[in-house]
mmCIF file of C-alpha atoms and ligand atoms in Angstrom:
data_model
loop_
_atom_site.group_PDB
_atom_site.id
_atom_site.type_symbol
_atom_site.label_atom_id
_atom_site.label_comp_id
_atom_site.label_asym_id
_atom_site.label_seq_id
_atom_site.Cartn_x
_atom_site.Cartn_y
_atom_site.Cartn_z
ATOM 1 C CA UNK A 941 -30.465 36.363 -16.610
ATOM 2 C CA UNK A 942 -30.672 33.482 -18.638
ATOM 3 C CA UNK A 943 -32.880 30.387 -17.148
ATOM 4 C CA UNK A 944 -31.612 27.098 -17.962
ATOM 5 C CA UNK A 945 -32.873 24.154 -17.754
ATOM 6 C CA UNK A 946 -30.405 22.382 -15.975
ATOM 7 C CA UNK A 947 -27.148 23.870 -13.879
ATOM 8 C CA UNK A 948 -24.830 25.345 -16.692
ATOM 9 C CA UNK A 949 -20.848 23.560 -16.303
ATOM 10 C CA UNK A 950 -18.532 25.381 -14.871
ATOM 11 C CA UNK A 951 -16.327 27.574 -16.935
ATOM 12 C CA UNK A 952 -12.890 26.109 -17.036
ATOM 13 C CA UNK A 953 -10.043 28.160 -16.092
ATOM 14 C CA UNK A 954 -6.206 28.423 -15.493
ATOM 15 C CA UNK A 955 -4.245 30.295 -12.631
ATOM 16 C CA UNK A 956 -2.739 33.182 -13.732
ATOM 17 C CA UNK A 957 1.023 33.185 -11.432
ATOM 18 C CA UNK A 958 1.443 35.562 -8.407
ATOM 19 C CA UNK A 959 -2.610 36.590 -9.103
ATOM 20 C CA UNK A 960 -5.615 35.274 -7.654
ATOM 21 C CA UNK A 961 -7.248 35.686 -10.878
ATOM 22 C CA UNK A 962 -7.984 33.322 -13.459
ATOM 23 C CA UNK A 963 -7.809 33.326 -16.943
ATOM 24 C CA UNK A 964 -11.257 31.744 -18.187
ATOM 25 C CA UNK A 965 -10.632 28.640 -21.338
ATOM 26 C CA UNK A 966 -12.549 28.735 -24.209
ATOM 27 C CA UNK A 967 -10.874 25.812 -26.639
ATOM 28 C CA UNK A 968 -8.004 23.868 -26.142
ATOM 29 C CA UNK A 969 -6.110 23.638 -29.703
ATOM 30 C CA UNK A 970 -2.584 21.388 -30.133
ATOM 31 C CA UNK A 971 -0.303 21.232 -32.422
ATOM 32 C CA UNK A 972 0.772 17.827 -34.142
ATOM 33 C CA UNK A 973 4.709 17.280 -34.749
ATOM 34 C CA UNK A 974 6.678 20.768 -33.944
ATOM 35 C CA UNK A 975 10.210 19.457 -33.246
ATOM 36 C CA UNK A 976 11.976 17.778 -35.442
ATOM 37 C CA UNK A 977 13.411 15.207 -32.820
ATOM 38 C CA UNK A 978 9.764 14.221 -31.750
ATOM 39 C CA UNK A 979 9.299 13.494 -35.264
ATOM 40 C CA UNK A 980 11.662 11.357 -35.920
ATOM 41 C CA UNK A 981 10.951 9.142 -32.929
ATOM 42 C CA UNK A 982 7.622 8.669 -34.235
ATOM 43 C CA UNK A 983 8.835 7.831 -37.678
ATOM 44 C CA UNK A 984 6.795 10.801 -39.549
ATOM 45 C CA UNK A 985 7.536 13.729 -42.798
ATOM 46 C CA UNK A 986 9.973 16.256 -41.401
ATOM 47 C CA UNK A 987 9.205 18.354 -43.989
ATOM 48 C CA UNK A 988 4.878 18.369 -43.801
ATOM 49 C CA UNK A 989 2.607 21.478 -42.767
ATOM 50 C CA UNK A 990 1.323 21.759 -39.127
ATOM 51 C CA UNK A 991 -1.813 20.233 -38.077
ATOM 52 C CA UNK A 992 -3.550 20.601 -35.680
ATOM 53 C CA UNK A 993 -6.280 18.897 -33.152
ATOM 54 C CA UNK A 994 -8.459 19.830 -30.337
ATOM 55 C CA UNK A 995 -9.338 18.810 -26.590
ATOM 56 C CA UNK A 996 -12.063 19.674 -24.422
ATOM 57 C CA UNK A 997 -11.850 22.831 -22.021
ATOM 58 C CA UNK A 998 -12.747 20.788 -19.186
ATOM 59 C CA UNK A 999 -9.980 18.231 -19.657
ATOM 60 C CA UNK A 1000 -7.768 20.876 -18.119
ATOM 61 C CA UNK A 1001 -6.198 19.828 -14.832
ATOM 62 C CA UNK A 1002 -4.353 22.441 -12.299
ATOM 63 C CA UNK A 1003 -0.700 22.558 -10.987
ATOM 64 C CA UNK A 1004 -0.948 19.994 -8.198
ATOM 65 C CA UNK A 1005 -3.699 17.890 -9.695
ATOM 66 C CA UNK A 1006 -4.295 14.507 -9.877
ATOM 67 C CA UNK A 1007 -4.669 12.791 -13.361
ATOM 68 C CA UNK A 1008 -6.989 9.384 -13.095
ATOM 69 C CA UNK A 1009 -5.341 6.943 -15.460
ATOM 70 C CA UNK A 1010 -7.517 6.792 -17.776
ATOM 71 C CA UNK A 1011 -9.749 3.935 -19.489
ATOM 72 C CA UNK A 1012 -9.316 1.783 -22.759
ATOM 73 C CA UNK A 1013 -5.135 2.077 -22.610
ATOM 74 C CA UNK A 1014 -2.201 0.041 -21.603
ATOM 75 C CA UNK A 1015 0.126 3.009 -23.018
ATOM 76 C CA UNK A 1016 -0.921 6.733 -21.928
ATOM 77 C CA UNK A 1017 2.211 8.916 -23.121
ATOM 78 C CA UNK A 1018 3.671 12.507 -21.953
ATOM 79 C CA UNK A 1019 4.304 15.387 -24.024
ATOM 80 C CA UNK A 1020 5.360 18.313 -22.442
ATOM 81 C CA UNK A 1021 4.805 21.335 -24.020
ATOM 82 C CA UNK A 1022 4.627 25.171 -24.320
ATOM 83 C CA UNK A 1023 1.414 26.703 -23.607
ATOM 84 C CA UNK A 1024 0.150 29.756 -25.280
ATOM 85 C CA UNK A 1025 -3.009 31.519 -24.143
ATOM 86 C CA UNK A 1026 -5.178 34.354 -26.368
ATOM 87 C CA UNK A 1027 -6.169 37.722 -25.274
ATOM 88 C CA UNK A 1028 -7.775 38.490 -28.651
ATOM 89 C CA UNK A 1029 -8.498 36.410 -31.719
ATOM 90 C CA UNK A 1030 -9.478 36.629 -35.102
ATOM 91 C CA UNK A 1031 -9.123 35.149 -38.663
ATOM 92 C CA UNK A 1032 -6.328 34.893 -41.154
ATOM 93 C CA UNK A 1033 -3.784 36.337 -38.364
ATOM 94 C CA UNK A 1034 -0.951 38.225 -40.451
ATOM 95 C CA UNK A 1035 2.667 36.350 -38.678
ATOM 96 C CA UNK A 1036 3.446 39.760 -37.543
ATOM 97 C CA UNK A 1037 0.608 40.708 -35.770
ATOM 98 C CA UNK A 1038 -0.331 37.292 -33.638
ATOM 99 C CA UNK A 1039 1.826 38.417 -30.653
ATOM 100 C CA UNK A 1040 -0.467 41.093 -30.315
ATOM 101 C CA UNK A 1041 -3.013 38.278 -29.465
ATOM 102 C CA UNK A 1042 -1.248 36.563 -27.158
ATOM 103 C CA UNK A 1043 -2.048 37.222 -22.904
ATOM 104 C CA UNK A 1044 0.806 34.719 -21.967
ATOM 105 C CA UNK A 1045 2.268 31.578 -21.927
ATOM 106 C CA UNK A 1046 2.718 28.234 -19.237
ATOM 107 C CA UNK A 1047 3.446 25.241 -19.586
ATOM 108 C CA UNK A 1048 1.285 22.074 -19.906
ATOM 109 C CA UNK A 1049 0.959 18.004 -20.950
ATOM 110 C CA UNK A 1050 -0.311 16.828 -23.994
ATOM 111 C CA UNK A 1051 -1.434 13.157 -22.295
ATOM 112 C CA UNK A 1052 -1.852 11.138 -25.090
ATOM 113 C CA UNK A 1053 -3.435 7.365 -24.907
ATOM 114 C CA UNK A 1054 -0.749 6.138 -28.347
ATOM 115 C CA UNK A 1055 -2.155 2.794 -28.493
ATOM 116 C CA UNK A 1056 -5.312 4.225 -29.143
ATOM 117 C CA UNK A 1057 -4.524 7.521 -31.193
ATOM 118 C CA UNK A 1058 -1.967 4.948 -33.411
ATOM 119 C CA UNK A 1059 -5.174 2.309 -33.788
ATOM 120 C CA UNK A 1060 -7.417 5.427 -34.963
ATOM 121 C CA UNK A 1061 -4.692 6.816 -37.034
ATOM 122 C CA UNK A 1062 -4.092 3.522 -39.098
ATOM 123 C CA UNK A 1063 -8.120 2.736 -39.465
ATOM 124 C CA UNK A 1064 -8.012 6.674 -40.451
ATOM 125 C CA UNK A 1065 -10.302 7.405 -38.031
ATOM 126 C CA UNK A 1066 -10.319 10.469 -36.021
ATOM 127 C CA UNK A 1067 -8.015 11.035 -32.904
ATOM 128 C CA UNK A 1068 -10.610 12.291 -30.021
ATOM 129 C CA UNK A 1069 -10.029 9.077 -28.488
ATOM 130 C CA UNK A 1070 -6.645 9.109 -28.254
ATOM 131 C CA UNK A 1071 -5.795 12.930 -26.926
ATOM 132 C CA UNK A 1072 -9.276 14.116 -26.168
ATOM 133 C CA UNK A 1073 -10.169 12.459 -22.847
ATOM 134 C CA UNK A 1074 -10.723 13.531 -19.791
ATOM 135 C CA UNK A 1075 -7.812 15.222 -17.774
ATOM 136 C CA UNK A 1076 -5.708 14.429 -20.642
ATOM 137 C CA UNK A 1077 -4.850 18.451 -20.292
ATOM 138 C CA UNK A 1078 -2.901 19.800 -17.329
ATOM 139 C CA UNK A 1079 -1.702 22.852 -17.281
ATOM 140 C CA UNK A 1080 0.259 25.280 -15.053
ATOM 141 C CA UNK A 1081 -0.268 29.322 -14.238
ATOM 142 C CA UNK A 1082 -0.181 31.407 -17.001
ATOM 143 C CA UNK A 1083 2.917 34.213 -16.792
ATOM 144 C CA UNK A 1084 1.705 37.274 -18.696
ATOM 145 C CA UNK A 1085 3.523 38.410 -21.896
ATOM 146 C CA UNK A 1086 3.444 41.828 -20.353
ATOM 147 C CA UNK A 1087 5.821 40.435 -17.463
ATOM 148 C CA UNK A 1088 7.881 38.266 -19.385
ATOM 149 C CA UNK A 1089 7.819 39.227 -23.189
ATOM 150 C CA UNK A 1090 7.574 36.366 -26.239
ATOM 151 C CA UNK A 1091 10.244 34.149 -25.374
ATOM 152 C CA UNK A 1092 11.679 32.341 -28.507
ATOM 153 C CA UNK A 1093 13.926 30.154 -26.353
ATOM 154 C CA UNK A 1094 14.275 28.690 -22.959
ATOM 155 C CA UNK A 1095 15.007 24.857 -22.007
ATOM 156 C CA UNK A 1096 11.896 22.550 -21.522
ATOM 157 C CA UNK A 1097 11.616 19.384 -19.593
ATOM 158 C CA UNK A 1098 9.809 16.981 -17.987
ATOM 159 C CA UNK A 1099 11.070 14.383 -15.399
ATOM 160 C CA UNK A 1100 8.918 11.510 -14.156
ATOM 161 C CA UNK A 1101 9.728 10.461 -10.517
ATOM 162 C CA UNK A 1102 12.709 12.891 -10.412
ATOM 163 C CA UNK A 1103 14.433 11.142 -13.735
ATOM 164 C CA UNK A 1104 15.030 13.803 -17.006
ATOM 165 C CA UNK A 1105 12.380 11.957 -20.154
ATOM 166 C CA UNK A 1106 12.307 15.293 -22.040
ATOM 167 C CA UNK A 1107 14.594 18.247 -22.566
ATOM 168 C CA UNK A 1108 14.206 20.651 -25.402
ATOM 169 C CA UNK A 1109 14.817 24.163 -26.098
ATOM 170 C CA UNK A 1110 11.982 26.228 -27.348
ATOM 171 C CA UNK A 1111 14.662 27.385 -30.089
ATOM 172 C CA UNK A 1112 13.674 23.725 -31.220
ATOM 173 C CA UNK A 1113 10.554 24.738 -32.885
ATOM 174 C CA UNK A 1114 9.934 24.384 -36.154
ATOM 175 C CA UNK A 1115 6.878 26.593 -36.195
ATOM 176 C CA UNK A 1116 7.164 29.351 -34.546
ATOM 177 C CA UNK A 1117 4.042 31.035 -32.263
ATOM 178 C CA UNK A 1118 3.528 33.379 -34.790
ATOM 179 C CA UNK A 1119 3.356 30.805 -37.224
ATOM 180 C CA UNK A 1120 1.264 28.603 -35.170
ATOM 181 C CA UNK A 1121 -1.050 31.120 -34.394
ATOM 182 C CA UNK A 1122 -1.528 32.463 -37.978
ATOM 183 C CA UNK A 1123 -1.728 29.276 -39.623
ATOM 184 C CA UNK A 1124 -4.522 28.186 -37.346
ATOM 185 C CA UNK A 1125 -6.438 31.316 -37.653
ATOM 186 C CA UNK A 1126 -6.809 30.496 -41.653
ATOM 187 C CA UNK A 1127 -8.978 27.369 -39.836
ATOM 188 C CA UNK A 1128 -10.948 28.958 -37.051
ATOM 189 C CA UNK A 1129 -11.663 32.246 -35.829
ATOM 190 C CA UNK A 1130 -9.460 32.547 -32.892
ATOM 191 C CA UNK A 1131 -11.033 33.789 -29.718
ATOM 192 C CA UNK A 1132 -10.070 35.367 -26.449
ATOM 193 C CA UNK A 1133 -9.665 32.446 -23.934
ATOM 194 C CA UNK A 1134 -8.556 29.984 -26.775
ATOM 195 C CA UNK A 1135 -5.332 27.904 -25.805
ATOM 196 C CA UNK A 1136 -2.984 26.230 -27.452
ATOM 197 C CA UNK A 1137 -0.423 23.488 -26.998
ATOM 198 C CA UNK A 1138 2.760 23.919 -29.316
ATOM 199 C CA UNK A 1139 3.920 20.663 -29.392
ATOM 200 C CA UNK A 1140 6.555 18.169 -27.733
ATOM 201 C CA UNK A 1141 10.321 17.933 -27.806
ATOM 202 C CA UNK A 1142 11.466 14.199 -27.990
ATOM 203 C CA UNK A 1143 11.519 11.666 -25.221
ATOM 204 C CA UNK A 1144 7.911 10.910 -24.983
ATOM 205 C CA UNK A 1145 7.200 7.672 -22.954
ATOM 206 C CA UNK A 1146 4.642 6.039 -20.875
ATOM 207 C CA UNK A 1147 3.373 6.891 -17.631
ATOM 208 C CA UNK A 1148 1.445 5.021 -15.132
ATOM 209 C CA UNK A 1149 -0.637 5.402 -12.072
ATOM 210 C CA UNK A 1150 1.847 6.800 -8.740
ATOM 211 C CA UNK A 1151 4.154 8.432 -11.436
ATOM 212 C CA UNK A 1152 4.830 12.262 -10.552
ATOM 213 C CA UNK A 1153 5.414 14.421 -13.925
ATOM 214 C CA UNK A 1154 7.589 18.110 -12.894
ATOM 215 C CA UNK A 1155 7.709 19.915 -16.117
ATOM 216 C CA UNK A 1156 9.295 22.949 -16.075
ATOM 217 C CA UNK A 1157 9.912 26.158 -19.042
ATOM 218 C CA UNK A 1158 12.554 28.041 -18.122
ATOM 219 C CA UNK A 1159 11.648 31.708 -17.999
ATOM 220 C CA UNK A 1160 7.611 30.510 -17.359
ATOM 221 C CA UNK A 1161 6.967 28.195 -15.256
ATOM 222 C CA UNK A 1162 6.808 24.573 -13.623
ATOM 223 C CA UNK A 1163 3.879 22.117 -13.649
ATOM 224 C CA UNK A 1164 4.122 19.158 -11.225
ATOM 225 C CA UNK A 1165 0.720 16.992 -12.141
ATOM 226 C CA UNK A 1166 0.580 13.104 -10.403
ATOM 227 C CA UNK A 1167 -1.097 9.619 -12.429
ATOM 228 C CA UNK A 1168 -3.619 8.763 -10.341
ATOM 229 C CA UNK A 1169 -5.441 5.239 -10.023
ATOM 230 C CA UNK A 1170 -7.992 4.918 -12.825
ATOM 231 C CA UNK A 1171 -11.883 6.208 -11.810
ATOM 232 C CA UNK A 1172 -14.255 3.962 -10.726
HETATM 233 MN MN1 MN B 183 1.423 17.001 -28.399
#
C-alpha cells in the first residue's frame, strides 16, 4: 500500500441509476459549439471543427446538489447537455468503433461564468476560469448503454424555477458521439472513467443563487441541481 504523505482526495464519482454502485471519474472533457442554434446565439462559424476543453473531476456535483454561486461573476450561464461516460479508451478511435467505448450516458450542466470565459476569450487567454471552477459540473446517474442502447435522439431541456430555457433534440447535433469521441481521441488517449459533455442546445441564460435547474433527456434521465448562496 502506497504511503502518502498527506490524505489522498477522494476519487470523484457519479451514480449509476437503479444501482448502488458508482461509476469512478477520471477527466471531465466538453465540447465547444455542437448545435447549430447555440451557435448562432453566440454569434460564432457554423461551419468550424469541434473543440474541445476540460474541467476538473472534482467539480462534479450529484442529482440533488447544491451549486455555491460562484466567485468573480455577475453572469454564471446554463448549458444543459448530454453526458457520455467511457468504459474503455484509447487513441485515434475509428467513428465506428467508439460506441464500443462507451458505459452510458446522463445528463449534466455545463455552468459557465460568460463574463469571464468572453473576457479570457477576447484577451486570448485560456478558458479555465470561465468553465473550470468549482461545482461548475453537475451531473445526474449514469443509465448504461447495455439498458438503453446509443440513443441518437430524444428531447433535452432544462427549466429554471419550473419555466422551459432550453429544449433541443439530440437529433440536433452536429457531431455526433462517434464523432465526438473519435475526434478527441486524435488529442488524448481516452481512458476508462473519462467523461464528456456534448454540448448545449440554445437558450442558455443566467442563473442566480435560489434558482432550481430540472434538466431532463428523454430516454436517460433527469438532473434537478439548486444555485446556492456563494461560499464564504
Ligand atoms: Mn457547454
Amino acid at each position: 500500500m502506497t504511503d502518502y504523505v498527506i490524505p489522498p482526495p477522494p476519487q470523484a464519482t457519479l451514480d449509476v441509476a437503479g444501482s448502488s454502485k458508482k461509476f469512478p471519474v477520471r477527466r471531465i472533457w466538453c465540447v465547444g459549439r455542437n448545435y447549430i442554434e447555440h451557435i448562432r446565439e453566440m454569434g460564432q462559424d457554423e461551419r468550424a471543427p469541434p473543440f474541445f476543453f476540460a474541467k476538473p473531476a472534482d467539480a462534479i456535483v450529484p442529482d440533488g446538489g447544491t451549486v455555491p454561486y460562484p466567485s468573480l461573476t455577475k453572469d454564471m450561464h446554463h448549458e444543459v447537455e448530454l453526458v457520455v461516460a467511457l468504459k474503455s479508451g484509447g487513441i485515434n478511435i475509428p467513428v465506428e468503433k467508439a460506441n464500443g467505448c462507451i458505459y452510458g450516458y446522463g445528463v449534466g450542466v455545463d455552468l459557465t461564468r460568460r463574463d469571464l470565459q468572453i473576457a479570457s476569450r477576447e484577451l486570448k487567454r485560456p478558458w479555465e476560469v470561465g468553465k473550470a471552477f468549482d461545482a461548475s459540473a453537475p451531473c445526474g446517474p449514469l443509465k448504461p448503454a447495455a439498458e438503453i442502447g446509443h440513443p441518437a435522439k430524444g428531447r433535452i431541456t432544462l427549466k429554471v424555477n419550473g419555466q422551459v430555457r432550453q429544449d433541443g433534440d439530440l437529433n440536433q447535433l452536429i457531431w455526433n458521439v462517434p464523432e465526438i469521441i473519435s475526434k478527441l481521441s486524435e488529442m488524448v488517449a481516452l481512458e476508462a472513467g473519462d467523461i464528456i459533455m456534448t454540448g448545449t442546445p440554445a437558450g442558455v441564460a443566467a442563473t442566480v443563487a435560489g434558482d432550481k435547474l430540472e434538466c431532463e433527456v428523454e430516454g436517460i434521465g433527469k438532473l434537478t441541481v439548486t444555485i446556492g448562496q456563494p461560499k464564504k
